[in-house]
Coordinates of C-alpha atoms in Angstrom, one line a residue:
X1 CA 27.1 21.0 -16.1
X2 CA 29.1 22.3 -19.1
X3 CA 31.5 20.1 -21.0
X4 CA 34.7 21.9 -19.9
X5 CA 37.6 19.5 -19.3
X6 CA 41.1 20.1 -18.0
X7 CA 43.3 17.1 -19.0
X8 CA 46.6 16.6 -17.2
X9 CA 48.9 14.2 -19.0
X10 CA 48.5 13.9 -22.8
X11 CA 50.5 10.7 -23.0
X12 CA 49.8 7.1 -23.7
X13 CA 46.5 7.0 -21.9
X14 CA 45.7 10.7 -22.0
X15 CA 45.9 11.2 -25.8
X16 CA 43.5 8.3 -26.3
X17 CA 41.1 9.7 -23.7
X18 CA 41.4 13.1 -25.4
X19 CA 40.3 11.6 -28.8
X20 CA 37.2 10.2 -27.1
X21 CA 36.4 13.5 -25.3
X22 CA 36.7 15.4 -28.6
X23 CA 34.5 12.9 -30.4
X24 CA 31.8 13.5 -27.7
X25 CA 31.9 17.2 -28.0
X26 CA 33.8 18.2 -24.9
X27 CA 35.9 21.4 -24.8
X28 CA 39.3 20.3 -23.6
X29 CA 42.3 22.2 -22.2
X30 CA 45.4 20.2 -22.0
X31 CA 48.5 20.7 -19.8
X32 CA 51.5 20.2 -22.1
X33 CA 55.3 20.5 -21.4
X34 CA 56.5 21.5 -24.9
X35 CA 55.4 24.1 -27.4
X36 CA 55.7 21.5 -30.2
X37 CA 53.0 19.4 -28.5
X38 CA 50.8 22.5 -28.0
X39 CA 51.1 23.3 -31.7
X40 CA 50.2 19.8 -32.7
X41 CA 47.1 19.6 -30.4
X42 CA 45.9 23.0 -31.5
X43 CA 45.4 21.6 -35.0
X44 CA 42.5 19.5 -33.5
X45 CA 41.0 22.5 -31.8
X46 CA 42.4 21.7 -28.4
X47 CA 43.3 24.5 -26.0
X48 CA 46.6 24.1 -24.3
X49 CA 48.5 25.6 -21.4
X50 CA 52.3 25.2 -21.1
X51 CA 53.5 23.7 -17.8
X52 CA 54.6 20.6 -16.0
X53 CA 53.4 18.7 -12.9
X54 CA 55.7 21.0 -10.9
X55 CA 53.6 24.1 -11.9
X56 CA 51.2 23.7 -9.0
X57 CA 49.7 27.2 -9.4
X58 CA 48.9 26.6 -13.0
X59 CA 47.2 23.3 -12.2
X60 CA 45.2 24.8 -9.4
X61 CA 44.1 27.7 -11.5
X62 CA 42.9 25.6 -14.4
X63 CA 41.2 23.1 -12.1
X64 CA 39.4 26.0 -10.5
X65 CA 38.1 27.1 -13.9
X66 CA 37.1 23.6 -15.1
X67 CA 34.2 21.5 -14.0
X68 CA 35.8 18.3 -15.1
X69 CA 39.5 17.3 -14.4
X70 CA 41.1 14.1 -15.7
X71 CA 44.7 13.3 -14.5
X72 CA 46.4 10.6 -16.6
X73 CA 50.0 11.8 -16.3
X74 CA 51.1 9.5 -13.4
X75 CA 49.8 7.7 -10.4
X76 CA 52.6 8.9 -8.2
X77 CA 52.9 12.6 -8.2
X78 CA 51.5 13.9 -4.9
X79 CA 52.0 17.7 -5.4
X80 CA 50.0 17.7 -8.7
X81 CA 47.2 15.9 -7.0
X82 CA 47.2 18.3 -4.1
X83 CA 47.1 21.2 -6.7
X84 CA 44.0 19.7 -8.3
X85 CA 42.4 19.2 -4.9
X86 CA 43.2 22.9 -4.0
X87 CA 41.5 23.9 -7.3
X88 CA 38.4 21.8 -6.4
X89 CA 38.4 23.4 -3.0
X90 CA 38.2 26.9 -4.6
X91 CA 35.3 25.7 -6.7
X92 CA 33.4 24.3 -3.8
X93 CA 33.8 27.5 -1.9
X94 CA 32.0 29.2 -4.8
X95 CA 29.3 26.5 -4.9
X96 CA 30.6 25.0 -8.1
X97 CA 30.7 21.2 -8.5
X98 CA 33.6 19.3 -10.0
X99 CA 34.2 15.8 -11.4
X100 CA 37.7 14.6 -10.9
X101 CA 38.9 11.3 -12.4
X102 CA 42.4 10.3 -11.2
X103 CA 44.6 7.5 -12.6
X104 CA 46.1 5.1 -10.2
X105 CA 46.9 1.5 -11.0
X106 CA 46.5 -2.1 -10.0
X107 CA 50.1 -2.2 -8.8
X108 CA 48.2 -1.3 -5.7
X109 CA 47.0 -4.9 -5.5
X110 CA 50.5 -6.4 -6.0
X111 CA 51.7 -9.1 -3.8
X112 CA 55.2 -10.2 -2.8
X113 CA 55.3 -13.3 -4.9
X114 CA 58.4 -12.2 -6.8
X115 CA 56.8 -14.1 -9.7
X116 CA 57.3 -17.5 -8.0
X117 CA 53.6 -18.4 -8.2
X118 CA 50.2 -17.4 -9.6
X119 CA 47.9 -16.0 -7.0
X120 CA 44.2 -16.9 -6.7
X121 CA 43.3 -13.6 -5.0
X122 CA 41.0 -11.5 -7.2
X123 CA 39.9 -7.9 -6.3
X124 CA 36.5 -6.5 -7.3
X125 CA 35.8 -2.8 -7.7
X126 CA 32.3 -3.2 -6.4
X127 CA 33.8 -4.5 -3.1
X128 CA 35.7 -1.4 -2.0
X129 CA 36.3 -3.0 1.4
X130 CA 38.8 -5.3 -0.3
X131 CA 40.9 -2.4 -1.4
X132 CA 40.5 -0.4 1.7
X133 CA 41.9 -3.3 3.7
X134 CA 45.2 -3.2 1.8
X135 CA 48.2 -1.5 3.6
X136 CA 49.0 2.2 3.2
X137 CA 52.5 1.1 2.1
X138 CA 51.0 -0.4 -1.1
X139 CA 51.9 1.1 -4.5
X140 CA 50.1 4.4 -5.3
X141 CA 48.2 4.2 -2.0
X142 CA 49.4 7.4 -0.4
X143 CA 48.2 9.4 -3.4
X144 CA 44.9 7.6 -3.5
X145 CA 44.4 8.3 0.3
X146 CA 44.9 12.0 -0.4
X147 CA 42.0 11.7 -2.8
X148 CA 39.9 9.7 -0.4
X149 CA 40.5 12.4 2.3
X150 CA 39.4 15.1 -0.1
X151 CA 36.2 13.1 -0.9
X152 CA 35.4 13.1 2.8
X153 CA 36.1 16.9 3.0
X154 CA 33.9 17.7 0.0
X155 CA 31.1 15.3 0.4
X156 CA 28.5 15.8 -2.3
X157 CA 30.0 19.1 -3.4
X158 CA 32.5 17.3 -5.7
X159 CA 32.8 13.8 -7.3
X160 CA 36.3 12.3 -7.1
X161 CA 37.0 8.9 -8.6
X162 CA 40.0 6.6 -9.0
X163 CA 40.6 4.5 -12.1
X164 CA 43.0 1.6 -11.5
X165 CA 44.1 0.2 -14.8
X166 CA 45.9 -3.2 -15.0
X167 CA 48.6 -4.0 -17.5
X168 CA 47.9 -1.7 -20.4
X169 CA 48.9 -2.6 -23.9
X170 CA 48.3 -1.7 -27.5
X171 CA 49.1 1.1 -30.0
X172 CA 46.6 3.7 -31.2
X173 CA 47.7 5.0 -34.7
X174 CA 65.0 -7.3 -24.1
X175 CA 62.8 -10.5 -23.7
X176 CA 63.3 -11.4 -20.0
X177 CA 61.4 -11.5 -16.7
X178 CA 61.6 -11.1 -13.0
X179 CA 61.8 -14.3 -10.9
X180 CA 60.2 -17.5 -12.4
X181 CA 57.7 -15.4 -14.4
X182 CA 54.6 -17.1 -13.0
X183 CA 52.9 -14.1 -11.5
X184 CA 49.8 -13.0 -13.4
X185 CA 48.1 -9.7 -14.2
X186 CA 44.8 -8.6 -15.7
X187 CA 45.1 -6.7 -18.9
X188 CA 43.4 -4.0 -21.0
X189 CA 43.9 -2.4 -24.4
X190 CA 44.6 1.3 -24.1
X191 CA 41.7 2.1 -26.5
X192 CA 39.3 0.1 -24.4
X193 CA 40.6 1.9 -21.3
X194 CA 40.1 5.3 -22.8
X195 CA 36.5 4.5 -23.6
X196 CA 36.0 3.5 -20.0
X197 CA 37.2 6.9 -18.7
X198 CA 34.6 8.7 -20.8
X199 CA 31.9 6.2 -19.9
X200 CA 32.6 6.9 -16.2
X201 CA 32.5 10.6 -16.9
X202 CA 29.1 10.3 -18.6
X203 CA 27.8 8.3 -15.6
X204 CA 29.2 10.9 -13.1
X205 CA 27.5 13.7 -15.0
X206 CA 24.1 12.3 -14.3
X207 CA 24.8 10.5 -11.1
X208 CA 22.8 11.3 -7.9
X209 CA 24.6 13.2 -5.1
X210 CA 25.1 10.0 -3.2
X211 CA 27.6 8.8 -5.8
X212 CA 30.1 11.3 -4.6
X213 CA 30.3 9.5 -1.3
X214 CA 30.0 5.9 -2.7
X215 CA 32.7 3.7 -3.9
X216 CA 35.6 5.7 -5.5
X217 CA 37.1 2.8 -7.3
X218 CA 36.9 1.7 -11.0
X219 CA 38.9 -1.2 -12.4
X220 CA 39.1 -1.7 -16.2
X221 CA 40.2 -5.2 -17.5
X222 CA 39.2 -7.2 -20.5
X223 CA 39.0 -10.7 -18.9
X224 CA 42.4 -11.8 -20.3
X225 CA 45.2 -12.7 -17.8
X226 CA 48.8 -13.2 -18.7
X227 CA 51.9 -14.1 -16.7
X228 CA 55.1 -12.1 -16.9
X229 CA 56.9 -15.2 -18.2
X230 CA 54.4 -15.5 -21.0
X231 CA 54.9 -11.8 -21.9
X232 CA 58.7 -12.2 -22.0
X233 CA 58.3 -15.4 -24.1
X234 CA 55.9 -13.6 -26.5
X235 CA 58.4 -10.8 -27.0
X236 CA 61.3 -13.1 -27.4
X237 CA 59.5 -15.2 -30.0
X238 CA 58.5 -12.1 -31.9
X239 CA 62.0 -10.6 -32.0
X240 CA 63.6 -14.0 -32.8
X241 CA 61.2 -14.5 -35.7
X242 CA 62.2 -11.1 -37.0
X243 CA 65.9 -11.9 -36.7
X244 CA 66.5 -9.3 -34.0
X245 CA 67.7 -11.7 -31.2
X246 CA 69.6 -15.0 -31.3
X247 CA 67.2 -17.0 -29.0
X248 CA 63.5 -16.9 -28.4
X249 CA 63.5 -18.3 -24.9
X250 CA 63.3 -15.9 -21.9
X251 CA 65.4 -16.1 -18.8
X252 CA 65.3 -14.7 -15.3
X253 CA 66.7 -11.2 -14.7
X254 CA 69.5 -11.3 -12.0
X255 CA 68.7 -9.0 -9.1
X256 CA 71.9 -7.0 -9.8
X257 CA 70.4 -5.9 -13.1
X258 CA 67.1 -4.6 -11.7
X259 CA 68.3 -1.0 -12.3
X260 CA 67.9 -1.8 -16.0
X261 CA 64.2 -2.5 -15.5
X262 CA 62.3 -0.6 -12.7
X263 CA 65.0 -0.3 -10.1
X264 CA 64.0 -1.3 -6.5
X265 CA 60.3 -1.6 -7.7
X266 CA 61.1 -4.3 -10.3
X267 CA 59.7 -7.2 -8.3
X268 CA 56.5 -5.2 -7.7
X269 CA 56.0 -3.8 -11.2
X270 CA 56.9 -6.8 -13.3
X271 CA 57.1 -9.7 -10.8
X272 CA 53.9 -9.6 -8.8
X273 CA 50.3 -10.9 -9.1
X274 CA 47.5 -8.3 -9.7
X275 CA 44.1 -9.7 -10.6
X276 CA 41.1 -7.5 -10.8
X277 CA 37.5 -7.5 -12.0
X278 CA 35.9 -4.4 -13.5
X279 CA 32.4 -5.0 -12.4
X280 CA 31.4 -1.4 -12.2
X281 CA 32.2 -0.3 -15.7
X282 CA 30.6 -3.4 -17.1
X283 CA 27.4 -2.4 -15.2
X284 CA 27.6 0.9 -17.1
X285 CA 27.6 -0.9 -20.4
X286 CA 31.4 -1.1 -21.1
X287 CA 32.9 -4.1 -22.7
X288 CA 36.2 -4.7 -24.4
X289 CA 36.3 -4.3 -28.2
X290 CA 40.0 -4.3 -29.1
X291 CA 42.5 -7.0 -29.8
X292 CA 43.8 -9.3 -27.1
X293 CA 47.3 -8.7 -25.8
X294 CA 48.8 -11.4 -27.9
X295 CA 47.1 -10.2 -31.1
X296 CA 48.0 -6.6 -30.4
X297 CA 51.6 -7.4 -29.8
X298 CA 51.9 -9.1 -33.2
X299 CA 49.9 -6.5 -35.2
X300 CA 50.5 -3.2 -33.3
X301 CA 53.6 -3.4 -31.1
X302 CA 56.1 -5.7 -32.7
X303 CA 56.4 -3.7 -35.9
X304 CA 57.3 -0.6 -33.8
X305 CA 59.7 -2.6 -31.6
X306 CA 61.5 -3.9 -34.6
X307 CA 62.1 -0.4 -35.9
X308 CA 63.7 0.8 -32.7
X309 CA 67.5 1.4 -32.7
X310 CA 70.0 2.3 -30.0
X311 CA 70.5 0.9 -26.5
X312 CA 68.3 1.0 -23.5
X313 CA 69.7 2.3 -20.2
X314 CA 66.8 1.8 -17.8
X315 CA 63.9 4.1 -16.8
X316 CA 64.6 7.7 -15.8
X317 CA 61.8 8.0 -13.3
X318 CA 60.3 5.7 -10.6
X319 CA 57.5 3.4 -12.0
X320 CA 55.7 2.9 -8.7
X321 CA 55.5 4.1 -5.1
X322 CA 55.1 2.3 -1.8
X323 CA 57.0 -0.6 -0.4
X324 CA 59.7 -2.4 -2.5
X325 CA 59.5 -5.8 -0.9

């Protein structure tokens, strides 16, 4: 199989994955929205195609001409996923195999704790029955089901996998919380996550045909867990020490202000429990190498946060899918 990759979403995760792909000698074509981004990527020898997630014909066309597709743009855009699957369908009709790695997220595992307690429930990616037992109304699930249905259609003719990152932090190159802040998430540094994508790709390239119909799920976490209250406190202390806020202590966000966070999904995105164990990538030889979330905040993120100016008016797009309560 040639090393021809179509990357959708050169953002926080995608650009870090891109660096790893280039270092490993892959030829990468990236879907970009702006000419400025295309010009910048071209300096690294990256091919680009201008378009957005709404350009379904473009996505299908480039999927159909690529034997590897990685989607890191969002976990919640059904049309772009359908466009990828249509491109894979074209390839299978010509007897060409495809590896597709899709980005979902462990919001899929979220409970309804509203940050009132820490859950003891832990999900394992080598126990797919745990994930398949979760409701279709869970975050990201409808998109993931579309991929699972495509897996059933293609069988061994294509390999489709779903990576479910937990709370991602770190840098490569309002201190408050939902509810009582007790809900806990697994974490991973974005650079460690990017290495996992490429490690999964390497495994898929040499995997037997049976892998295409085996477990589709891959978690990626570094073994560190942190509560939303601790995150808010960490940010508050950092900003207070820098003289940016009057008090270091965090407080509960009133429900009427959820629109300033993640809208109706606020309790799910930053007020739920989501604990995972990445057994499968560890079996492939992956292990975390980057700073912990607390270390990375001080060294990588706080300096950038201090430099920010202007006001924040909430997020422009939904941060999750599925039920809101």
